[in-house]
Amino acid sequence: MSKLKIAIQKSGRLHQESMQLLKDIGISIDNGKDQLKASAQNFPAEVFYLRNGDIPQYLRDGVVDMAIIGENVLVEKATDINFVERLGFSKCRVSIAVPKAMPYESIKDLEGKQIATSYPNTVNQFLTKNNVNADLHIINGSVEIAPNIGLADAIVDIVSSGSTLFKNNLEEQELILNSEAVLAVSPLISIENQSLLDKIQFRIQSVLKARNYRYVLLNTPDEHIPRIIEILPGMKSPTVLPLAKQGWSSLHTVIDKNQFWNIIDELKQNGAEGILVCPIEKMVI
């Protein structure tokens, strides 16, 4: 029986969130300590635990069929590899940062400067686009210390919270790329495994949609139902169920999680009581 070969990062935050996503879509992995490969118990799939930077080549060679990987890695190492889904986690940005004491008005200030980075291809593309000539000092590891020890005038690195830049007296100046985890696919994936991938992608889409919505239940006098329905930005029409108390009903609907606090006061002013907001695990539309 054909098995879908899935690559994920061996360790780090991307690993943890990737494993959680597999769990959320119902794929149970028997993951023993220090295993490099593990089989799913309830889905025809194997998971390969790899170094993030090695994953593009495994995809290119068809050793794995799909991977959960940072978009920034694809931009740097594998522009020939396509991704089919943005996964909404491990968000970061690839940015240029310079010492706070360095005068900086525009990208032109990096002309002739030394830039330390682990992303030479990404940086070269950006500099070429902006007609800037600079020398790259390629570092694997702690790029942010380079200006402090005289190795470079500026750096290009991944930025998440910005705390590492702050600790090293650096200031973010130019955004090169916004990145997040994506679902990348091998160009050599078989027809049989493409079918398995389609099933996984459908499950992922259901989980991702659910994370953006909340299930809302509320009680209201029957005379307020038309107005409540107007207020609720539901998917279609809310479910209305009569309560044991005469003249009262319960309304159930699904709304965007970011809209709830904008309408809560209006719901209360128009008779809504006993409002419950619940997370949704999966949502199939």
Tab-separated table of C-alpha atoms in Angstrom:
chain	number	residue	atom	x	y	z
A	1	MET	CA	0.000	0.000	0.000
A	2	SER	CA	1.292	3.448	-0.944
A	3	LYS	CA	2.284	5.770	1.904
A	4	LEU	CA	2.509	9.563	1.819
A	5	LYS	CA	5.964	10.672	2.940
A	6	ILE	CA	5.806	13.852	5.041
A	7	ALA	CA	8.823	15.930	6.069
A	8	ILE	CA	8.809	18.202	9.092
A	9	GLN	CA	11.522	20.062	10.960
A	10	LYS	CA	13.432	17.837	13.361
A	11	SER	CA	13.277	20.277	16.280
A	12	GLY	CA	12.218	23.775	17.236
A	13	ARG	CA	8.944	25.691	17.192
A	14	LEU	CA	8.085	24.671	13.642
A	15	HIS	CA	8.393	21.024	14.718
A	16	GLN	CA	6.027	21.443	17.641
A	17	GLU	CA	3.378	23.289	15.676
A	18	SER	CA	3.669	20.871	12.752
A	19	MET	CA	3.102	17.888	15.050
A	20	GLN	CA	0.127	19.667	16.605
A	21	LEU	CA	-1.354	20.255	13.153
A	22	LEU	CA	-1.002	16.573	12.262
A	23	LYS	CA	-2.728	15.724	15.535
A	24	ASP	CA	-5.511	18.224	14.806
A	25	ILE	CA	-6.212	16.625	11.420
A	26	GLY	CA	-6.496	13.199	13.015
A	27	ILE	CA	-3.123	11.718	12.114
A	28	SER	CA	-1.594	9.873	15.042
A	29	ILE	CA	2.184	9.484	14.892
A	30	ASP	CA	4.107	6.872	16.838
A	31	ASN	CA	7.065	9.106	17.538
A	32	GLY	CA	9.744	7.432	19.615
A	33	LYS	CA	12.639	9.422	21.032
A	34	ASP	CA	15.315	10.369	18.497
A	35	GLN	CA	13.534	8.644	15.614
A	36	LEU	CA	14.298	9.968	12.139
A	37	LYS	CA	11.195	8.351	10.654
A	38	ALA	CA	7.849	7.357	12.128
A	39	SER	CA	4.673	5.816	10.736
A	40	ALA	CA	1.145	7.082	11.244
A	41	GLN	CA	-1.122	4.661	13.093
A	42	ASN	CA	-4.359	5.624	11.370
A	43	PHE	CA	-3.373	7.046	7.964
A	44	PRO	CA	-1.124	5.721	5.170
A	45	ALA	CA	1.733	8.120	5.897
A	46	GLU	CA	5.294	8.276	7.184
A	47	VAL	CA	6.869	11.314	8.837
A	48	PHE	CA	10.535	12.165	8.255
A	49	TYR	CA	12.225	14.409	10.829
A	50	LEU	CA	14.790	16.500	8.953
A	51	ARG	CA	16.913	19.613	9.263
A	52	ASN	CA	14.908	22.532	7.914
A	53	GLY	CA	17.542	23.477	5.357
A	54	ASP	CA	17.707	19.915	3.983
A	55	ILE	CA	13.989	19.567	3.311
A	56	PRO	CA	13.947	21.339	-0.100
A	57	GLN	CA	16.391	18.820	-1.577
A	58	TYR	CA	14.365	15.906	-0.235
A	59	LEU	CA	11.313	17.385	-1.952
A	60	ARG	CA	13.209	18.018	-5.162
A	61	ASP	CA	14.499	14.431	-5.280
A	62	GLY	CA	11.120	12.900	-4.435
A	63	VAL	CA	12.391	11.312	-1.218
A	64	VAL	CA	9.423	12.965	0.504
A	65	ASP	CA	6.090	13.902	-1.073
A	66	MET	CA	5.213	16.928	1.025
A	67	ALA	CA	6.680	19.055	3.781
A	68	ILE	CA	5.676	21.569	6.398
A	69	ILE	CA	8.369	24.193	5.999
A	70	GLY	CA	8.996	27.893	6.415
A	71	GLU	CA	8.258	29.906	3.288
A	72	ASN	CA	11.532	31.771	3.838
A	73	VAL	CA	13.454	28.512	3.326
A	74	LEU	CA	11.738	27.907	-0.012
A	75	VAL	CA	12.495	31.455	-1.151
A	76	GLU	CA	16.139	31.009	-0.211
A	77	LYS	CA	16.788	27.453	-1.354
A	78	ALA	CA	13.984	26.175	-3.543
A	79	THR	CA	12.110	28.634	-5.733
A	80	ASP	CA	11.363	25.640	-7.982
A	81	ILE	CA	9.292	23.971	-5.232
A	82	ASN	CA	5.617	24.955	-5.048
A	83	PHE	CA	3.483	25.176	-1.944
A	84	VAL	CA	-0.267	24.581	-1.904
A	85	GLU	CA	-1.335	25.948	1.480
A	86	ARG	CA	-0.345	28.659	3.928
A	87	LEU	CA	-0.648	27.215	7.424
A	88	GLY	CA	-0.922	30.339	9.570
A	89	PHE	CA	1.755	29.544	12.160
A	90	SER	CA	5.483	30.185	12.668
A	91	LYS	CA	5.004	33.657	11.234
A	92	CYS	CA	8.114	35.790	10.946
A	93	ARG	CA	9.809	38.196	8.577
A	94	VAL	CA	13.190	38.402	6.924
A	95	SER	CA	14.492	41.915	7.521
A	96	ILE	CA	17.540	44.131	7.313
A	97	ALA	CA	18.729	45.490	10.651
A	98	VAL	CA	21.532	47.924	11.440
A	99	PRO	CA	23.129	49.210	14.660
A	100	LYS	CA	21.057	51.937	16.287
A	101	ALA	CA	24.014	54.308	16.121
A	102	MET	CA	24.343	53.920	12.352
A	103	PRO	CA	22.744	56.728	10.309
A	104	TYR	CA	20.093	55.200	8.049
A	105	GLU	CA	17.634	56.866	5.711
A	106	SER	CA	17.155	54.339	2.916
A	107	ILE	CA	18.420	51.088	1.436
A	108	LYS	CA	20.980	53.171	-0.489
A	109	ASP	CA	22.855	53.642	2.780
A	110	LEU	CA	23.993	50.008	2.471
A	111	GLU	CA	25.918	50.710	-0.733
A	112	GLY	CA	29.401	49.203	-0.347
A	113	LYS	CA	28.658	47.928	3.159
A	114	GLN	CA	29.202	44.455	4.644
A	115	ILE	CA	25.990	42.525	5.386
A	116	ALA	CA	25.999	39.361	7.497
A	117	THR	CA	23.261	36.831	6.724
A	118	SER	CA	22.226	33.205	6.446
A	119	TYR	CA	20.056	34.082	3.434
A	120	PRO	CA	22.448	35.133	0.648
A	121	ASN	CA	20.098	34.371	-2.258
A	122	THR	CA	17.219	36.269	-0.690
A	123	VAL	CA	19.460	39.241	0.116
A	124	ASN	CA	21.086	39.328	-3.316
A	125	GLN	CA	17.682	39.367	-5.012
A	126	PHE	CA	16.555	42.248	-2.798
A	127	LEU	CA	19.735	44.268	-3.306
A	128	THR	CA	19.641	43.730	-7.073
A	129	LYS	CA	16.025	44.857	-7.177
A	130	ASN	CA	17.021	48.057	-5.364
A	131	ASN	CA	20.251	48.649	-7.363
A	132	VAL	CA	22.466	48.373	-4.293
A	133	ASN	CA	25.921	46.796	-4.279
A	134	ALA	CA	27.022	45.316	-0.973
A	135	ASP	CA	29.316	42.536	0.194
A	136	LEU	CA	27.724	39.551	1.928
A	137	HIS	CA	29.308	37.776	4.857
A	138	ILE	CA	27.571	34.393	5.053
A	139	ILE	CA	27.069	33.150	8.619
A	140	ASN	CA	25.264	30.061	9.859
A	141	GLY	CA	24.145	30.792	13.371
A	142	SER	CA	24.081	33.919	15.481
A	143	VAL	CA	23.995	36.564	12.746
A	144	GLU	CA	22.925	39.327	15.109
A	145	ILE	CA	26.326	39.520	16.835
A	146	ALA	CA	28.186	40.311	13.585
A	147	PRO	CA	28.009	44.146	13.825
A	148	ASN	CA	29.057	44.094	17.474
A	149	ILE	CA	32.262	42.173	16.742
A	150	GLY	CA	33.125	44.098	13.590
A	151	LEU	CA	32.239	41.417	11.039
A	152	ALA	CA	29.538	43.446	9.288
A	153	ASP	CA	27.806	46.814	9.103
A	154	ALA	CA	24.312	45.313	8.936
A	155	ILE	CA	22.526	41.971	9.079
A	156	VAL	CA	19.661	40.209	7.360
A	157	ASP	CA	17.910	37.664	9.552
A	158	ILE	CA	14.582	36.265	10.649
A	159	VAL	CA	12.678	38.571	12.985
A	160	SER	CA	9.757	37.457	15.105
A	161	SER	CA	9.265	39.561	18.230
A	162	GLY	CA	12.311	41.759	17.658
A	163	SER	CA	13.689	41.056	21.131
A	164	THR	CA	16.936	39.560	19.803
A	165	LEU	CA	17.602	42.687	17.749
A	166	PHE	CA	16.888	44.864	20.783
A	167	LYS	CA	19.308	42.891	22.960
A	168	ASN	CA	22.038	43.362	20.372
A	169	ASN	CA	21.383	47.089	19.940
A	170	LEU	CA	20.075	46.620	16.401
A	171	GLU	CA	17.148	48.293	14.678
A	172	GLU	CA	14.976	46.774	11.950
A	173	GLN	CA	15.022	48.983	8.848
A	174	GLU	CA	13.872	47.083	5.758
A	175	LEU	CA	11.333	44.288	5.359
A	176	ILE	CA	12.423	41.824	2.693
A	177	LEU	CA	9.914	39.015	3.148
A	178	ASN	CA	6.950	37.986	5.281
A	179	SER	CA	7.028	34.287	5.992
A	180	GLU	CA	4.983	31.549	7.643
A	181	ALA	CA	4.776	27.768	7.581
A	182	VAL	CA	3.533	26.380	4.272
A	183	LEU	CA	2.619	23.003	2.822
A	184	ALA	CA	5.158	22.324	0.060
A	185	VAL	CA	4.852	19.524	-2.497
A	186	SER	CA	7.436	17.469	-4.364
A	187	PRO	CA	7.308	17.828	-8.160
A	188	LEU	CA	7.771	14.031	-8.303
A	189	ILE	CA	4.761	13.082	-6.183
A	190	SER	CA	2.909	10.050	-7.578
A	191	ILE	CA	-0.758	10.051	-8.600
A	192	GLU	CA	-1.583	7.725	-5.696
A	193	ASN	CA	0.137	9.936	-3.153
A	194	GLN	CA	-1.363	13.095	-4.668
A	195	SER	CA	-4.745	11.628	-3.755
A	196	LEU	CA	-3.565	11.154	-0.164
A	197	LEU	CA	-2.198	14.702	-0.138
A	198	ASP	CA	-5.567	16.031	-1.301
A	199	LYS	CA	-7.216	14.343	1.698
A	200	ILE	CA	-4.695	15.868	4.087
A	201	GLN	CA	-5.060	19.312	2.534
A	202	PHE	CA	-8.845	19.110	2.902
A	203	ARG	CA	-8.455	18.270	6.588
A	204	ILE	CA	-5.949	21.095	7.088
A	205	GLN	CA	-8.289	23.601	5.444
A	206	SER	CA	-11.082	22.497	7.794
A	207	VAL	CA	-8.855	22.995	10.843
A	208	LEU	CA	-7.532	26.373	9.675
A	209	LYS	CA	-11.031	27.692	8.949
A	210	ALA	CA	-12.192	26.597	12.389
A	211	ARG	CA	-9.392	28.543	14.081
A	212	ASN	CA	-10.761	31.782	12.636
A	213	TYR	CA	-14.338	31.284	13.811
A	214	ARG	CA	-16.299	30.881	17.035
A	215	TYR	CA	-19.578	29.163	17.755
A	216	VAL	CA	-21.960	31.592	19.472
A	217	LEU	CA	-25.055	30.678	21.460
A	218	LEU	CA	-27.385	33.219	23.024
A	219	ASN	CA	-30.893	33.539	24.449
A	220	THR	CA	-33.312	36.289	23.542
A	221	PRO	CA	-37.027	37.171	23.746
A	222	ASP	CA	-38.781	36.141	20.535
A	223	GLU	CA	-39.678	39.726	19.629
A	224	HIS	CA	-35.953	40.580	19.411
A	225	ILE	CA	-35.046	37.725	17.058
A	226	PRO	CA	-35.280	39.726	13.790
A	227	ARG	CA	-32.985	42.444	15.123
A	228	ILE	CA	-30.507	39.917	16.593
A	229	ILE	CA	-30.317	38.148	13.230
A	230	GLU	CA	-29.530	41.472	11.541
A	231	ILE	CA	-26.680	42.100	13.980
A	232	LEU	CA	-25.072	38.658	13.788
A	233	PRO	CA	-22.561	38.379	10.916
A	234	GLY	CA	-23.233	34.664	10.566
A	235	MET	CA	-22.215	32.315	7.783
A	236	LYS	CA	-25.788	31.983	6.560
A	237	SER	CA	-28.856	32.081	8.791
A	238	PRO	CA	-28.589	31.289	12.505
A	239	THR	CA	-30.368	28.325	14.042
A	240	VAL	CA	-33.343	29.386	16.190
A	241	LEU	CA	-34.585	26.958	18.842
A	242	PRO	CA	-37.486	27.593	21.265
A	243	LEU	CA	-36.647	27.511	24.973
A	244	ALA	CA	-38.767	25.944	27.722
A	245	LYS	CA	-39.521	29.475	28.883
A	246	GLN	CA	-42.469	30.769	26.877
A	247	GLY	CA	-41.595	33.586	24.451
A	248	TRP	CA	-37.860	32.933	24.491
A	249	SER	CA	-35.540	31.297	21.973
A	250	SER	CA	-31.908	30.269	21.661
A	251	LEU	CA	-29.917	31.413	18.625
A	252	HIS	CA	-26.869	29.499	17.413
A	253	THR	CA	-24.447	30.781	14.781
A	254	VAL	CA	-20.820	30.894	13.689
A	255	ILE	CA	-18.969	34.210	13.417
A	256	ASP	CA	-15.458	35.426	12.684
A	257	LYS	CA	-13.600	35.466	16.018
A	258	ASN	CA	-12.375	38.999	15.342
A	259	GLN	CA	-15.910	40.339	14.939
A	260	PHE	CA	-17.406	39.174	18.222
A	261	TRP	CA	-16.157	41.979	20.479
A	262	ASN	CA	-17.320	44.555	17.953
A	263	ILE	CA	-20.934	43.383	18.220
A	264	ILE	CA	-21.241	42.160	21.823
A	265	ASP	CA	-22.568	45.465	23.189
A	266	GLU	CA	-25.096	45.744	20.361
A	267	LEU	CA	-26.317	42.197	21.012
A	268	LYS	CA	-26.827	42.944	24.711
A	269	GLN	CA	-28.614	46.208	23.964
A	270	ASN	CA	-31.046	44.319	21.752
A	271	GLY	CA	-32.044	41.642	24.246
A	272	ALA	CA	-29.348	38.969	23.984
A	273	GLU	CA	-28.628	37.152	27.258
A	274	GLY	CA	-26.623	34.116	28.338
A	275	ILE	CA	-24.145	34.553	25.514
A	276	LEU	CA	-21.692	31.673	25.131
A	277	VAL	CA	-18.685	31.702	22.788
A	278	CYS	CA	-17.054	28.345	22.029
A	279	PRO	CA	-13.998	27.363	19.968
A	280	ILE	CA	-14.487	25.165	16.906
A	281	GLU	CA	-12.183	22.223	16.243
A	282	LYS	CA	-13.031	21.605	12.586
A	283	MET	CA	-15.262	23.336	10.072
A	284	VAL	CA	-16.302	21.740	6.787
A	285	ILE	CA	-17.994	24.086	4.325
